[in-house]
Short mmCIF file of C-alpha atoms in Angstrom, two decimals:
data_model
loop_
_atom_site.label_atom_id
_atom_site.label_comp_id
_atom_site.label_asym_id
_atom_site.label_seq_id
_atom_site.Cartn_x
_atom_site.Cartn_y
_atom_site.Cartn_z
CA MET C 1 -42.00 -93.49 -44.66
CA LEU C 2 -46.01 -94.18 -44.19
CA ALA C 3 -45.76 -92.57 -40.80
CA VAL C 4 -44.38 -89.61 -42.57
CA LEU C 5 -47.09 -89.14 -44.88
CA CYS C 6 -49.93 -90.35 -42.10
CA VAL C 7 -49.23 -87.88 -40.28
CA SER C 8 -49.22 -85.14 -42.97
CA LEU C 9 -51.98 -86.13 -44.21
CA LEU C 10 -53.60 -86.17 -40.85
CA LEU C 11 -52.87 -82.05 -40.46
CA VAL C 12 -54.93 -81.51 -43.76
CA SER C 13 -58.32 -84.23 -42.27
CA LEU C 14 -57.91 -82.86 -39.01
CA ASP C 15 -58.55 -78.88 -39.86
CA ASN C 16 -61.85 -79.63 -41.54
CA THR C 17 -63.91 -80.05 -38.37
CA ILE C 18 -60.91 -78.65 -35.57
CA LEU C 19 -61.93 -75.19 -36.03
CA ASN C 20 -65.80 -75.66 -35.39
CA VAL C 21 -65.42 -75.70 -31.56
CA ALA C 22 -63.29 -72.46 -31.89
CA LEU C 23 -65.90 -70.55 -33.73
CA PRO C 24 -67.73 -69.09 -30.44
CA ALA C 25 -63.94 -67.89 -29.13
CA ILE C 26 -63.57 -66.04 -32.83
CA VAL C 27 -66.72 -64.24 -32.47
CA ARG C 28 -65.96 -63.16 -29.05
CA SER C 29 -62.62 -62.07 -30.31
CA MET C 30 -62.80 -60.65 -33.84
CA ASN C 31 -66.83 -59.36 -33.91
CA ALA C 32 -67.19 -61.88 -36.06
CA SER C 33 -70.62 -61.70 -38.07
CA SER C 34 -72.42 -65.48 -39.04
CA SER C 35 -71.34 -64.38 -42.73
CA GLU C 36 -68.08 -63.94 -42.10
CA LEU C 37 -67.56 -67.50 -39.84
CA GLN C 38 -69.07 -69.13 -42.59
CA TRP C 39 -66.13 -67.93 -45.07
CA ILE C 40 -63.57 -68.95 -42.21
CA VAL C 41 -64.72 -72.00 -42.59
CA ASP C 42 -66.11 -72.24 -46.23
CA THR C 43 -63.01 -70.58 -47.96
CA TYR C 44 -60.46 -73.58 -46.74
CA ALA C 45 -62.96 -76.51 -48.21
CA ILE C 46 -63.58 -74.74 -51.33
CA VAL C 47 -60.40 -73.70 -52.49
CA PHE C 48 -58.77 -77.55 -51.40
CA ALA C 49 -61.25 -79.13 -53.62
CA GLY C 50 -61.09 -76.54 -56.27
CA LEU C 51 -57.11 -77.06 -56.86
CA LEU C 52 -56.84 -81.48 -56.20
CA LEU C 53 -56.78 -82.08 -59.81
CA VAL C 54 -54.42 -79.10 -60.78
CA LEU C 55 -52.23 -79.77 -58.20
CA GLY C 56 -52.54 -83.69 -57.83
CA SER C 57 -51.42 -83.45 -61.90
CA LEU C 58 -48.70 -81.08 -61.30
CA GLY C 59 -47.08 -83.78 -58.72
CA ASP C 60 -47.39 -86.42 -61.74
CA ARG C 61 -45.22 -83.86 -64.08
CA TRP C 62 -43.16 -82.44 -61.86
CA GLY C 63 -42.37 -85.13 -59.02
CA ARG C 64 -44.72 -85.86 -55.98
CA LYS C 65 -42.45 -85.31 -53.15
CA TRP C 66 -41.25 -81.77 -54.01
CA ILE C 67 -45.30 -81.15 -54.18
CA PHE C 68 -45.65 -82.63 -51.02
CA MET C 69 -43.09 -80.36 -49.58
CA ALA C 70 -43.98 -77.52 -50.93
CA GLY C 71 -47.81 -78.28 -49.97
CA LEU C 72 -46.54 -78.62 -46.22
CA ALA C 73 -44.89 -75.03 -46.61
CA VAL C 74 -47.61 -73.79 -47.95
CA PHE C 75 -49.80 -74.84 -45.19
CA GLY C 76 -47.99 -74.51 -42.24
CA LEU C 77 -47.32 -70.64 -43.32
CA GLY C 78 -50.88 -70.15 -43.72
CA SER C 79 -51.84 -71.87 -40.32
CA ALA C 80 -49.38 -69.43 -38.95
CA ALA C 81 -50.92 -66.67 -40.39
CA SER C 82 -54.42 -67.78 -39.42
CA ALA C 83 -53.26 -68.80 -35.59
CA PHE C 84 -52.25 -64.55 -35.12
CA SER C 85 -54.93 -62.71 -37.99
CA GLY C 86 -56.36 -59.65 -36.06
CA THR C 87 -59.70 -59.20 -38.69
CA PRO C 88 -62.14 -61.83 -39.70
CA ASP C 89 -61.04 -60.78 -43.55
CA ARG C 90 -57.19 -61.59 -42.81
CA LEU C 91 -58.31 -65.18 -41.37
CA ILE C 92 -60.02 -65.88 -44.52
CA GLY C 93 -57.66 -64.95 -46.42
CA ALA C 94 -55.13 -67.08 -44.06
CA ARG C 95 -57.61 -70.40 -44.50
CA ALA C 96 -57.61 -70.51 -48.62
CA PHE C 97 -54.11 -70.41 -48.57
CA MET C 98 -54.17 -73.26 -45.98
CA GLY C 99 -56.33 -74.91 -48.91
CA ILE C 100 -54.10 -74.22 -51.35
CA GLY C 101 -51.26 -76.49 -49.11
CA ALA C 102 -53.73 -79.29 -48.17
CA ALA C 103 -54.66 -79.62 -51.97
CA ALA C 104 -50.96 -80.20 -52.41
CA ILE C 105 -50.66 -82.89 -49.66
CA MET C 106 -53.79 -84.62 -49.99
CA PRO C 107 -53.30 -86.35 -53.60
CA SER C 108 -49.09 -86.37 -53.09
CA THR C 109 -49.51 -88.62 -49.90
CA LEU C 110 -51.54 -91.41 -51.57
CA SER C 111 -49.59 -90.86 -54.99
CA ILE C 112 -46.72 -91.33 -53.36
CA LEU C 113 -47.35 -94.25 -51.11
CA ILE C 114 -48.77 -96.66 -53.63
CA SER C 115 -45.07 -96.06 -55.64
CA VAL C 116 -43.80 -97.21 -52.81
CA PHE C 117 -45.72 -100.20 -52.36
CA PRO C 118 -46.36 -101.37 -55.87
CA GLY C 119 -47.24 -104.77 -54.48
CA SER C 120 -50.80 -105.18 -54.57
CA ALA C 121 -51.18 -107.15 -50.67
CA GLU C 122 -48.52 -104.47 -49.36
CA ARG C 123 -50.38 -101.29 -51.28
CA ALA C 124 -53.44 -102.95 -49.40
CA ARG C 125 -52.19 -102.77 -45.99
CA ALA C 126 -50.35 -99.01 -46.38
CA ILE C 127 -53.64 -97.59 -47.86
CA GLY C 128 -55.67 -99.20 -44.95
CA VAL C 129 -53.62 -97.71 -42.66
CA TRP C 130 -54.22 -94.18 -44.66
CA SER C 131 -57.84 -94.59 -44.67
CA GLY C 132 -57.77 -95.00 -41.14
CA THR C 133 -56.08 -91.78 -40.42
CA THR C 134 -58.37 -89.90 -42.78
CA GLY C 135 -61.16 -91.00 -40.61
CA LEU C 136 -58.99 -90.29 -37.67
CA GLY C 137 -58.45 -86.62 -38.55
CA VAL C 138 -62.46 -85.98 -38.94
CA ALA C 139 -63.61 -87.65 -36.13
CA VAL C 140 -60.55 -86.71 -33.65
CA GLY C 141 -60.83 -82.69 -34.62
CA PRO C 142 -63.47 -81.75 -32.06
CA VAL C 143 -61.49 -83.66 -29.25
CA ALA C 144 -58.41 -81.71 -30.29
CA GLY C 145 -60.08 -78.44 -30.71
CA GLY C 146 -61.85 -79.02 -27.52
CA TRP C 147 -59.00 -79.89 -25.68
CA LEU C 148 -56.50 -76.61 -26.89
CA LEU C 149 -59.33 -74.02 -25.89
CA SER C 150 -60.07 -74.90 -22.41
CA ARG C 151 -56.02 -74.31 -21.98
CA TYR C 152 -55.07 -71.55 -25.24
CA TRP C 153 -56.45 -68.51 -26.63
CA TRP C 154 -58.60 -69.69 -30.19
CA GLY C 155 -54.97 -69.21 -32.46
CA SER C 156 -54.09 -72.89 -30.79
CA VAL C 157 -56.23 -74.91 -33.19
CA PHE C 158 -54.10 -73.25 -36.15
CA LEU C 159 -50.79 -72.71 -34.25
CA VAL C 160 -49.99 -76.43 -33.75
CA ASN C 161 -49.75 -77.18 -37.15
CA VAL C 162 -46.74 -75.08 -37.39
CA PRO C 163 -44.34 -77.41 -35.71
CA LEU C 164 -45.50 -80.27 -37.33
CA ALA C 165 -45.77 -78.82 -40.83
CA VAL C 166 -41.78 -78.02 -40.33
CA ALA C 167 -41.30 -81.35 -39.00
CA GLY C 168 -43.08 -83.05 -41.87
CA ILE C 169 -40.56 -81.20 -44.49
CA VAL C 170 -37.41 -82.22 -42.89
CA ALA C 171 -38.43 -85.76 -42.61
CA ALA C 172 -39.74 -85.87 -45.92
CA ALA C 173 -36.42 -84.66 -47.28
CA TRP C 174 -34.75 -87.54 -45.98
CA ILE C 175 -37.05 -90.13 -45.94
CA VAL C 176 -39.94 -89.76 -48.68
CA PRO C 177 -38.35 -91.38 -52.33
CA ASN C 178 -39.18 -88.82 -55.32
CA SER C 179 -41.47 -89.88 -58.12
CA SER C 180 -42.88 -88.61 -61.11
CA ASN C 181 -44.17 -89.39 -64.70
CA PRO C 182 -41.45 -89.47 -67.07
CA MET C 183 -43.70 -89.52 -70.08
CA SER C 184 -46.00 -86.80 -68.96
CA SER C 185 -47.58 -84.58 -71.76
CA ARG C 186 -47.56 -80.97 -71.72
CA PRO C 187 -49.69 -78.83 -69.19
CA ASP C 188 -53.32 -78.74 -69.26
CA PRO C 189 -53.64 -74.92 -68.76
CA LEU C 190 -57.20 -74.91 -69.86
CA GLY C 191 -58.68 -77.79 -68.62
CA GLY C 192 -56.97 -76.84 -64.59
CA THR C 193 -59.06 -73.68 -65.08
CA LEU C 194 -61.96 -75.64 -65.60
CA SER C 195 -61.36 -77.82 -63.21
CA ILE C 196 -60.82 -74.94 -60.80
CA ALA C 197 -63.75 -73.02 -61.42
CA GLY C 198 -66.08 -76.06 -61.85
CA MET C 199 -65.47 -77.85 -58.59
CA GLY C 200 -65.58 -73.84 -56.81
CA ALA C 201 -68.96 -73.40 -57.77
CA LEU C 202 -69.88 -77.09 -56.73
CA LEU C 203 -68.33 -76.54 -53.37
CA TRP C 204 -69.64 -73.13 -53.21
CA GLY C 205 -73.26 -73.76 -53.72
CA ILE C 206 -73.61 -77.37 -51.79
CA ILE C 207 -72.41 -75.16 -48.47
CA GLU C 208 -74.33 -72.41 -49.36
CA ALA C 209 -77.54 -73.76 -49.95
CA PRO C 210 -78.50 -74.98 -45.67
CA GLN C 211 -77.81 -71.14 -45.40
CA ARG C 212 -79.31 -69.87 -48.63
CA ALA C 213 -81.92 -72.71 -49.20
CA TRP C 214 -81.83 -74.37 -51.80
CA ASP C 215 -84.00 -73.12 -54.36
CA SER C 216 -82.16 -69.79 -53.90
CA PRO C 217 -81.21 -68.28 -57.26
CA VAL C 218 -77.84 -68.09 -56.42
CA VAL C 219 -77.37 -71.33 -55.07
CA LEU C 220 -79.05 -72.56 -58.05
CA GLY C 221 -76.63 -70.46 -60.18
CA SER C 222 -74.08 -71.80 -59.06
CA LEU C 223 -74.86 -75.58 -58.72
CA ALA C 224 -75.92 -74.61 -62.52
CA GLY C 225 -72.80 -72.79 -63.50
CA SER C 226 -70.38 -75.80 -62.31
CA ALA C 227 -72.62 -78.28 -64.18
CA VAL C 228 -72.26 -76.07 -67.22
CA ILE C 229 -68.11 -75.47 -66.64
CA LEU C 230 -67.50 -79.24 -65.34
CA THR C 231 -69.46 -80.63 -68.48
CA GLY C 232 -67.16 -78.25 -70.40
CA PHE C 233 -64.05 -79.66 -68.84
CA ALA C 234 -65.04 -82.86 -69.42
CA LEU C 235 -65.39 -82.60 -73.17
CA TRP C 236 -62.64 -80.34 -73.26
CA GLU C 237 -60.73 -83.49 -71.55
CA ARG C 238 -62.01 -86.01 -74.43
CA ARG C 239 -60.94 -83.86 -77.07
CA SER C 240 -57.26 -83.27 -75.86
CA ASP C 241 -54.14 -85.04 -76.64
CA HIS C 242 -52.62 -83.78 -73.31
CA PRO C 243 -55.64 -84.22 -71.20
CA MET C 244 -55.00 -83.60 -67.43
CA LEU C 245 -57.58 -86.71 -66.12
CA PRO C 246 -58.01 -89.38 -68.45
CA LEU C 247 -61.52 -89.73 -68.81
CA GLY C 248 -60.67 -93.44 -70.05
CA LEU C 249 -60.04 -94.20 -65.77
CA PHE C 250 -64.26 -93.61 -65.18
CA ARG C 251 -64.37 -96.83 -67.85
CA GLN C 252 -63.30 -98.92 -65.10
CA ARG C 253 -66.17 -99.90 -62.70
CA ARG C 254 -63.51 -100.73 -60.05
CA PHE C 255 -62.51 -97.40 -60.36
CA SER C 256 -65.54 -95.35 -61.31
CA VAL C 257 -68.09 -97.45 -58.83
CA ALA C 258 -65.33 -97.49 -55.88
CA MET C 259 -64.94 -93.46 -56.03
CA MET C 260 -68.87 -93.16 -55.60
CA GLY C 261 -68.94 -95.50 -52.95
CA MET C 262 -66.25 -92.78 -50.97
CA GLY C 263 -68.49 -90.20 -51.84
CA PHE C 264 -71.27 -92.22 -50.23
CA VAL C 265 -69.05 -93.23 -47.28
CA LEU C 266 -67.88 -89.45 -46.60
CA PHE C 267 -71.02 -87.93 -47.16
CA SER C 268 -72.79 -90.54 -43.80
CA LEU C 269 -69.66 -89.86 -41.62
CA MET C 270 -69.42 -85.97 -42.24
CA GLY C 271 -72.89 -85.57 -42.26
CA GLY C 272 -73.72 -87.87 -39.29
CA LEU C 273 -70.64 -85.78 -37.65
CA PHE C 274 -72.09 -82.74 -37.54
CA VAL C 275 -75.43 -83.67 -36.39
CA LEU C 276 -74.34 -85.82 -33.87
CA THR C 277 -71.65 -83.20 -32.40
CA GLN C 278 -74.68 -80.89 -31.69
CA TYR C 279 -77.09 -83.33 -30.11
CA LEU C 280 -74.74 -84.14 -27.55
CA GLN C 281 -73.76 -80.56 -26.82
CA PHE C 282 -77.01 -79.21 -26.95
CA SER C 283 -79.40 -82.26 -26.26
CA LEU C 284 -77.31 -83.98 -23.82
CA GLY C 285 -75.45 -81.82 -22.70
CA TYR C 286 -71.87 -81.77 -22.97
CA SER C 287 -68.92 -78.91 -23.40
CA ALA C 288 -67.41 -78.95 -26.72
CA LEU C 289 -64.33 -81.17 -25.55
CA GLY C 290 -67.01 -83.26 -23.65
CA ALA C 291 -68.98 -84.42 -26.93
CA GLY C 292 -65.28 -84.42 -28.72
CA LEU C 293 -64.43 -87.29 -26.17
CA ARG C 294 -67.98 -89.21 -26.51
CA VAL C 295 -67.52 -88.98 -30.60
CA ALA C 296 -63.86 -90.72 -29.90
CA PRO C 297 -65.38 -94.30 -30.24
CA ILE C 298 -66.12 -93.47 -34.16
CA ALA C 299 -62.67 -92.66 -34.53
CA GLY C 300 -61.01 -95.66 -31.89
CA VAL C 301 -63.06 -98.33 -34.13
CA LEU C 302 -62.32 -96.82 -37.22
CA LEU C 303 -58.45 -96.46 -36.80
CA VAL C 304 -58.48 -100.77 -36.10
CA ALA C 305 -61.65 -101.18 -38.73
CA ALA C 306 -59.33 -99.96 -41.68
CA PRO C 307 -56.37 -102.01 -41.31
CA PHE C 308 -58.43 -104.72 -40.76
CA SER C 309 -60.62 -104.51 -43.78
CA THR C 310 -57.64 -105.24 -45.92
CA ILE C 311 -57.65 -108.86 -44.11
CA LEU C 312 -61.03 -109.46 -44.71
CA VAL C 313 -60.94 -108.48 -48.47
CA ARG C 314 -58.26 -111.38 -49.13
CA ARG C 315 -60.44 -113.72 -48.06
CA PHE C 316 -64.41 -112.22 -49.61
CA GLY C 317 -63.79 -109.74 -51.61
CA THR C 318 -63.57 -106.00 -51.79
CA LYS C 319 -67.54 -106.21 -53.15
CA LEU C 320 -68.27 -108.00 -49.71
CA VAL C 321 -66.09 -106.21 -47.32
CA VAL C 322 -67.68 -102.61 -48.67
CA PHE C 323 -71.36 -103.92 -48.62
CA VAL C 324 -71.06 -104.93 -45.50
CA GLY C 325 -69.26 -102.11 -43.85
CA MET C 326 -72.02 -99.60 -45.84
CA GLY C 327 -74.35 -101.59 -43.91
CA MET C 328 -73.26 -101.11 -40.80
CA ILE C 329 -72.94 -97.34 -41.13
CA ALA C 330 -76.98 -97.71 -42.23
CA ALA C 331 -77.43 -99.75 -39.21
CA GLY C 332 -75.82 -97.43 -37.34
CA PHE C 333 -77.81 -94.36 -38.31
CA VAL C 334 -81.00 -96.29 -37.61
CA LEU C 335 -79.84 -97.21 -33.74
CA LEU C 336 -79.36 -93.35 -33.72
CA SER C 337 -83.24 -92.43 -34.80
CA ARG C 338 -84.14 -94.61 -31.77
CA VAL C 339 -82.76 -92.40 -29.34
CA THR C 340 -85.42 -90.38 -27.16
CA LEU C 341 -85.56 -87.10 -25.41
CA HIS C 342 -84.62 -88.95 -22.23
CA GLY C 343 -81.73 -91.03 -23.36
CA THR C 344 -78.56 -90.89 -22.01
CA TYR C 345 -74.83 -91.51 -23.89
CA LEU C 346 -74.60 -95.03 -23.58
CA ASP C 347 -78.22 -95.22 -25.02
CA ALA C 348 -76.10 -93.92 -28.95
CA LEU C 349 -72.51 -95.70 -27.93
CA PRO C 350 -73.53 -98.62 -30.39
CA ALA C 351 -74.34 -96.86 -32.98
CA PHE C 352 -70.78 -94.63 -32.81
CA VAL C 353 -69.48 -97.78 -32.97
CA ALA C 354 -71.31 -99.48 -36.01
CA ILE C 355 -71.00 -96.44 -37.88
CA GLY C 356 -66.82 -96.32 -37.15
CA VAL C 357 -66.83 -100.00 -37.75
CA GLY C 358 -68.93 -99.66 -41.35
CA VAL C 359 -66.35 -96.45 -42.46
CA GLY C 360 -63.42 -98.32 -41.45
CA LEU C 361 -64.80 -101.41 -43.38
CA SER C 362 -65.50 -99.01 -46.47
CA MET C 363 -62.81 -96.29 -46.91
CA ALA C 364 -59.62 -98.46 -47.22
CA PRO C 365 -61.55 -100.91 -49.83
CA CYS C 366 -62.89 -98.42 -52.35
CA THR C 367 -59.41 -96.38 -51.87
CA ASP C 368 -57.45 -99.57 -53.13
CA SER C 369 -59.86 -100.19 -55.73
CA VAL C 370 -59.36 -96.50 -56.86
CA MET C 371 -55.70 -96.17 -56.48
CA GLY C 372 -55.29 -100.18 -57.70
CA SER C 373 -57.21 -99.19 -61.07
CA VAL C 374 -54.67 -96.22 -62.09
CA PRO C 375 -51.14 -96.61 -63.52
CA LEU C 376 -48.35 -95.61 -61.60
CA ASP C 377 -47.80 -92.92 -63.95
CA GLU C 378 -50.93 -91.31 -63.48
CA ALA C 379 -51.04 -91.66 -59.50
CA GLY C 380 -51.60 -87.99 -58.96
CA VAL C 381 -54.39 -87.72 -60.91
CA GLY C 382 -55.75 -90.65 -59.83
CA SER C 383 -55.08 -89.90 -56.21
CA ALA C 384 -56.41 -86.43 -56.62
CA THR C 385 -59.57 -87.56 -58.29
CA ASN C 386 -60.19 -89.82 -54.96
CA GLY C 387 -59.80 -86.83 -52.64
CA ALA C 388 -62.45 -84.54 -54.68
CA SER C 389 -64.85 -87.50 -54.20
CA LEU C 390 -64.21 -87.21 -50.30
CA GLN C 391 -64.46 -83.49 -50.65
CA VAL C 392 -67.63 -83.29 -52.57
CA GLY C 393 -69.19 -86.18 -50.49
CA GLY C 394 -68.59 -84.66 -47.17
CA ALA C 395 -69.34 -81.10 -47.94
CA LEU C 396 -72.92 -82.58 -49.16
CA GLY C 397 -73.47 -85.08 -46.37
CA VAL C 398 -73.07 -81.67 -43.89
CA ALA C 399 -75.54 -79.62 -46.42
CA VAL C 400 -77.89 -82.33 -47.13
CA LEU C 401 -78.50 -83.47 -43.41
CA GLY C 402 -78.14 -79.89 -41.43
CA SER C 403 -81.00 -78.89 -43.75
CA LEU C 404 -83.10 -81.64 -42.91
CA LEU C 405 -82.25 -81.26 -39.55
CA ASN C 406 -82.92 -77.29 -39.40
CA GLN C 407 -85.99 -78.05 -42.18
CA HIS C 408 -87.78 -80.45 -39.28
CA TYR C 409 -86.81 -78.62 -36.19
CA ARG C 410 -88.27 -75.54 -37.24
CA ALA C 411 -91.41 -76.98 -38.62
CA HIS C 412 -91.60 -78.61 -35.45
CA LEU C 413 -91.49 -75.99 -33.18
CA GLY C 414 -92.51 -73.38 -34.94
CA PRO C 415 -96.28 -73.42 -34.51
CA GLN C 416 -95.77 -74.16 -30.64
CA LEU C 417 -94.79 -70.55 -30.86
CA ALA C 418 -97.12 -69.20 -32.79
CA GLY C 419 -99.50 -68.66 -30.03
CA LEU C 420 -97.07 -66.87 -28.07
CA HIS C 421 -96.64 -63.62 -29.83
CA LEU C 422 -92.99 -63.08 -29.65
CA PRO C 423 -90.73 -60.82 -30.95
CA ARG C 424 -89.44 -61.05 -34.19
CA ALA C 425 -85.44 -61.20 -33.07
CA ILE C 426 -86.27 -63.72 -30.11
CA SER C 427 -88.50 -65.95 -32.18
CA ASP C 428 -85.99 -66.57 -35.01
CA LEU C 429 -83.25 -67.19 -32.52
CA ILE C 430 -85.50 -70.15 -31.07
CA THR C 431 -86.43 -71.43 -34.57
CA GLY C 432 -82.82 -70.55 -35.75
CA SER C 433 -81.12 -73.71 -33.80
CA LEU C 434 -81.28 -75.43 -30.33
CA GLY C 435 -78.76 -73.57 -29.02
CA GLY C 436 -80.45 -70.41 -29.37
CA ALA C 437 -83.73 -71.71 -28.00
CA LEU C 438 -81.59 -72.84 -25.08
CA ALA C 439 -79.72 -69.51 -24.60
CA VAL C 440 -83.26 -67.97 -24.60
CA ALA C 441 -84.76 -70.51 -22.06
CA GLU C 442 -82.16 -69.66 -19.45
CA LYS C 443 -83.25 -66.03 -19.65
CA LEU C 444 -87.09 -67.05 -18.50
CA GLY C 445 -88.42 -68.17 -15.10
CA ALA C 446 -88.78 -71.47 -14.46
CA PRO C 447 -91.88 -73.20 -15.71
CA ALA C 448 -91.42 -71.27 -19.14
CA ALA C 449 -87.74 -71.76 -19.17
CA THR C 450 -88.58 -76.03 -18.73
CA SER C 451 -91.22 -75.77 -21.00
CA LEU C 452 -89.27 -74.26 -23.65
CA ALA C 453 -86.32 -76.34 -23.53
CA VAL C 454 -88.40 -79.52 -23.73
CA ALA C 455 -90.22 -78.24 -26.93
CA ALA C 456 -87.18 -76.99 -28.15
CA ARG C 457 -85.44 -80.70 -27.45
CA GLU C 458 -88.15 -82.65 -28.85
CA ALA C 459 -88.02 -80.34 -31.94
CA PHE C 460 -84.24 -80.96 -32.39
CA LEU C 461 -84.60 -84.80 -32.31
CA ASN C 462 -87.50 -85.10 -34.53
CA GLY C 463 -85.33 -83.02 -37.01
CA MET C 464 -82.32 -85.41 -35.89
CA ASP C 465 -84.29 -88.36 -36.76
CA SER C 466 -85.07 -87.33 -41.07
CA ALA C 467 -81.57 -86.19 -40.75
CA VAL C 468 -80.17 -89.51 -39.66
CA LEU C 469 -82.42 -91.35 -41.76
CA THR C 470 -81.94 -89.94 -44.36
CA GLY C 471 -77.93 -90.97 -44.41
CA GLY C 472 -78.53 -94.16 -43.45
CA LEU C 473 -80.84 -94.18 -46.91
CA VAL C 474 -77.89 -92.98 -48.41
CA ALA C 475 -75.60 -95.60 -47.04
CA SER C 476 -77.90 -98.51 -48.34
CA GLY C 477 -77.90 -96.59 -51.20
CA GLY C 478 -74.08 -96.81 -51.78
CA ALA C 479 -74.11 -100.74 -50.56
CA VAL C 480 -76.78 -102.00 -53.29
CA LEU C 481 -74.83 -100.18 -55.75
CA VAL C 482 -71.37 -101.64 -54.82
CA LEU C 483 -72.97 -104.94 -54.70
CA LEU C 484 -74.52 -104.62 -58.07
CA LEU C 485 -71.69 -103.33 -59.61
CA LEU C 486 -68.16 -103.16 -58.05
CA PRO C 487 -66.29 -105.89 -59.34
CA ALA C 488 -65.60 -108.54 -55.70
CA ARG C 489 -61.55 -108.90 -57.49
CA VAL C 490 -59.54 -107.20 -60.04
CA GLU C 491 -59.77 -110.28 -62.38
CA GLN C 492 -63.49 -109.95 -62.54
CA GLU C 493 -63.05 -107.54 -65.37
CA GLY C 494 -59.90 -108.92 -67.09
CA ALA C 495 -57.76 -106.10 -65.50
CA PRO C 496 -54.02 -106.09 -65.60
CA ALA C 497 -51.89 -106.09 -62.70
CA PRO C 498 -52.73 -103.48 -60.34
CA ASN C 499 -50.73 -100.37 -61.49
CA ARG C 500 -49.39 -101.82 -64.06
CA PRO C 501 -47.57 -99.21 -66.35
CA ARG C 502 -49.13 -99.01 -69.90
CA ALA C 503 -47.63 -100.51 -72.38
CA ALA C 504 -48.91 -97.52 -74.90
CA ALA C 505 -46.88 -94.87 -72.68
CA GLY C 506 -43.95 -96.59 -74.04
CA GLY C 507 -42.13 -95.82 -70.61
CA LEU C 508 -38.29 -96.79 -69.55
CA ASN C 509 -39.51 -99.60 -67.46
CA MET C 510 -41.40 -101.51 -69.92
CA ARG C 511 -39.03 -101.33 -72.53
CA CYS C 512 -36.18 -102.36 -69.92
CA GLU C 513 -38.42 -105.28 -68.72
CA GLY C 514 -39.44 -106.26 -72.21
CA TRP C 515 -35.58 -106.16 -73.23
CA ARG C 516 -35.03 -108.75 -70.02
CA ILE C 517 -37.73 -110.90 -70.88
CA ARG C 518 -36.71 -111.42 -74.93
CA LEU C 519 -32.97 -111.70 -73.53
CA ARG C 520 -33.80 -114.59 -71.41
CA ALA C 521 -35.69 -116.29 -73.77
CA SER C 522 -33.14 -116.05 -76.00
CA ALA C 523 -30.76 -117.64 -73.78
CA ALA C 524 -32.83 -120.27 -72.90
CA ALA C 525 -33.21 -121.63 -76.45
CA SER C 526 -29.21 -120.50 -77.54
CA PRO C 527 -26.59 -119.61 -75.17
CA GLN C 528 -24.93 -118.79 -78.80
CA ALA C 529 -27.70 -116.32 -80.24
CA SER C 530 -27.88 -114.59 -76.46
CA GLU C 531 -24.61 -113.29 -76.65
CA THR C 532 -24.38 -112.13 -80.22
CA GLU C 533 -28.13 -110.94 -80.53
CA ALA C 534 -28.29 -109.32 -77.26
CA PRO C 535 -26.20 -106.22 -77.63
CA ASP C 536 -28.40 -105.33 -81.10
CA ARG C 537 -31.47 -105.36 -79.00
#
């Protein structure tokens, strides 16, 4: 069962990064514009994040297994449609359809997992594997994409999902148990609409900011609109007698601080990978596949560290393990800032290992803290909230670190080009990206080509230093937040045992368990009393 859930989760997390290496091939095949390319990438993330809370709550109400299987079916159909899309518009629509499936799969995998592994030790180990799979998919995406593109056409990065989705549906039908909230309240359509609109506007604004600038009226309007809508969502959920998202969960520091910690971790991981893949390809000269393979150490150590973190948590507590993990992420980014123009891959490798270990040590304990704070009957909503923090944190990381990289790259290179009186189109190509500058350098003669390539690489490293130091600062801030506010262990807040059903819900399990306890007590006091009173009870 755990293997079925994790392989399905791998499809979702893999698709966040596998497409990036296929974009040049899509441009050549479809003549897609830059705007269309951006929507091909962004539509998936926006729909994915926007629907997480709605589909997570539907899993609690209708059955998590059925939502999970439906999500696999939608994801598989969307992948097949993406692979054979003949135009950019069709590909954008198919990617949106894949986002619907992903939003059903991700929260379902985690909510099913904690219902099958209710014991804290078992659940922690299972979540360690789940968290390792999440990070593995993000880091392995470029490797898988590069390998497929070296042998097949661009549609293969989507078509590979189809047999895995079909296998997941068949295996889930036989292996994965169903679970739901028997006391679920009536649907909350207004809350669902507000959550979709608010999360969609937030993600759109974050993703568009690097292209349009953070002070663009469109971006500011989108972010302000998302703030208004999400505030309205919170007010509605607070007043509603059947809320989709119980806001009382956020009063628990174990839930809210761990969720923020996850956002900080994904901010650093996704933003760092965005910068590092460019560094490996443009500065060190590796191919897309070569760059993906050299990022693989992050995935490898993460896959080992995430399950191992559960052992450390039992010994040292959640707070200390997550603090050390975030500290290692920060240390890895500081090491990256020391890479020079004449550096090699081996100079960056220790930083990759430190980042992988840090993410592995942080993700699993944070996820376990979030899900351990949520009653079993609300596992779908809890896992969807956890997923939303991952999506927002990752999108912010790419947007902020990408913006810093581009801003400092242009600021460093622009003055050097000012006296050359280049045509506007050539100048924009050079200052647009390191890849564009190197493409122009290839057309020039030897002295000018070398001079431009060196200047562009120096400018890129200047921007990369600013980006990775910011990523390290964010990870350090998250570490301080965790150290100050995250409980070391469950007992510190006097919390009930993880995932204990709520007494207020009056569910069948609680009533049956209470009946057994009373019957046992009666029998211990008086065997005759138990025989006569138990039937009435």
